[in-house]
Coordinates of C-alpha atoms in Angstrom, one line a residue:
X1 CA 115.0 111.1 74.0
X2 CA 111.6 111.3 75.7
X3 CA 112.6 109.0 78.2
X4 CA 116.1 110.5 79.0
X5 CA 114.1 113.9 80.0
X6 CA 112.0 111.9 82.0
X7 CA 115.2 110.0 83.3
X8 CA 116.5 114.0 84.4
X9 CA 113.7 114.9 85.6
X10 CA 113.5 112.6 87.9
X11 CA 117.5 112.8 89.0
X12 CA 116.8 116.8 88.9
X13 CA 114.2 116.6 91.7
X14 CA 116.1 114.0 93.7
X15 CA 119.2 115.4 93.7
X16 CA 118.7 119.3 94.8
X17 CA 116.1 117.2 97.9
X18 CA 119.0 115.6 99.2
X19 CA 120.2 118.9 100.6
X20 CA 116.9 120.7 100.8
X21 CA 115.4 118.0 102.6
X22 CA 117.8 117.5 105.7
X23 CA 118.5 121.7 105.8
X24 CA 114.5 122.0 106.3
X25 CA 113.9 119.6 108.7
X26 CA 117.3 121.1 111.0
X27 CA 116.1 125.0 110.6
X28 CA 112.0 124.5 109.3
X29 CA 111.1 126.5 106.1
X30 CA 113.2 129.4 107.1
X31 CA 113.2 131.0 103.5
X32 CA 115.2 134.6 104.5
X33 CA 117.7 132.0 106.5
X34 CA 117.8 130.3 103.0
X35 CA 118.2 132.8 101.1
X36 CA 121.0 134.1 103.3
X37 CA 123.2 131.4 102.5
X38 CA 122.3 132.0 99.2
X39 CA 124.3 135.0 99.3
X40 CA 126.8 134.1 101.9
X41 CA 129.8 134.3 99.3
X42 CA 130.2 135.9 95.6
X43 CA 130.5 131.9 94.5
X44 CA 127.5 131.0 96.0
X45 CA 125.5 134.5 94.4
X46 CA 127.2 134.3 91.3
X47 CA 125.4 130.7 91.5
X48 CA 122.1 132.2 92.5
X49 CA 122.1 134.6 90.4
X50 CA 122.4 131.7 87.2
X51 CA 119.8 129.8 88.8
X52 CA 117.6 132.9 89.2
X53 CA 117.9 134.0 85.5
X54 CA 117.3 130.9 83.9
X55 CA 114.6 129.8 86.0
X56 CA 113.0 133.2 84.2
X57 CA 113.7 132.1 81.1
X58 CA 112.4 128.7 81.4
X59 CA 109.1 130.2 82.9
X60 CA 108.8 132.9 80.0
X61 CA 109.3 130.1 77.1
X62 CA 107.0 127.5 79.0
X63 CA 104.4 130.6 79.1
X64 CA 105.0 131.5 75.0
X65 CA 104.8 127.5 74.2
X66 CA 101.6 126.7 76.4
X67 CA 100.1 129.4 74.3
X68 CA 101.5 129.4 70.6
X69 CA 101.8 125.4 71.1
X70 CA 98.8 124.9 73.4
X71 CA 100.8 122.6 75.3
X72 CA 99.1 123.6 78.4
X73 CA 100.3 120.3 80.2
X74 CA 103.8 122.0 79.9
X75 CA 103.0 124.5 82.3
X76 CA 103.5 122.2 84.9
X77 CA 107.0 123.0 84.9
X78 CA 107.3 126.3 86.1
X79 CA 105.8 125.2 89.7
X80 CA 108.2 122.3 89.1
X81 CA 110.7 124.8 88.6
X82 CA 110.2 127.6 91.4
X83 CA 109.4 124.8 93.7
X84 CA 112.2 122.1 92.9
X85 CA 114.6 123.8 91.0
X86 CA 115.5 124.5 86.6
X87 CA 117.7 121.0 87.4
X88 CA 113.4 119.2 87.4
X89 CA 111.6 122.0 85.6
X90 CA 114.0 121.8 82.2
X91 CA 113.9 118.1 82.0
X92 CA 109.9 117.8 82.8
X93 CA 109.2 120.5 80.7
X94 CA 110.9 119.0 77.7
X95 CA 109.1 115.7 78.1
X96 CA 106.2 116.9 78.3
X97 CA 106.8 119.2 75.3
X98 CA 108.4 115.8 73.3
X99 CA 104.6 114.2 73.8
X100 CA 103.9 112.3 70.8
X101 CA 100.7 114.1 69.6
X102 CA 97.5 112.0 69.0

């Protein structure tokens, strides 16, 4: 399984760049532009708004693990996360919480 988070991971970063990446490099890193469009429609804020929440809720249990667990390599998701997307941060976060311990 380790290697399918990995696998996700990596398709979880790719995939949200292929939109970022061209939008960016038309307008610059225009965030209250971006976060316009984010709530341009009730479909597109509804779809926000999921992002949004579970993005906290990945960062609040990769906080409580990294300290009951001290998995403190599995707090490299939630810049993965904030910066990328909960598509990267999920999958990275569980293979780096799936580490085989030495």
């Amino acid at each position: 399984m380790r290697w399918i988070y990995l696998g996700l991971a990596i398709w979880g970063a790719i995939m949200p760049m292929r939109y970022f990446g061209p939008w960016i490099a038309e307008n610059g890193f225009d965030l209250p532009a971006l976060v316009a469009l984010w709530k341009a429609n009730p479909a597109v804020t509804g779809i926000y708004w999921d992002l949004v929440i579970s993005a906290i809720v990945l960062t609040i249990w990769v906080v409580f693990e990294a300290f009951s667990r001290r998995n403190w390599l599995g707090l490299l998701a939630i810049p993965a996360t904030w910066m990328v997307g909960v598509s990267f941060g999920l999958p990275l976060f569980l293979f780096l919480r799936s580490k085989p311990q030495s």
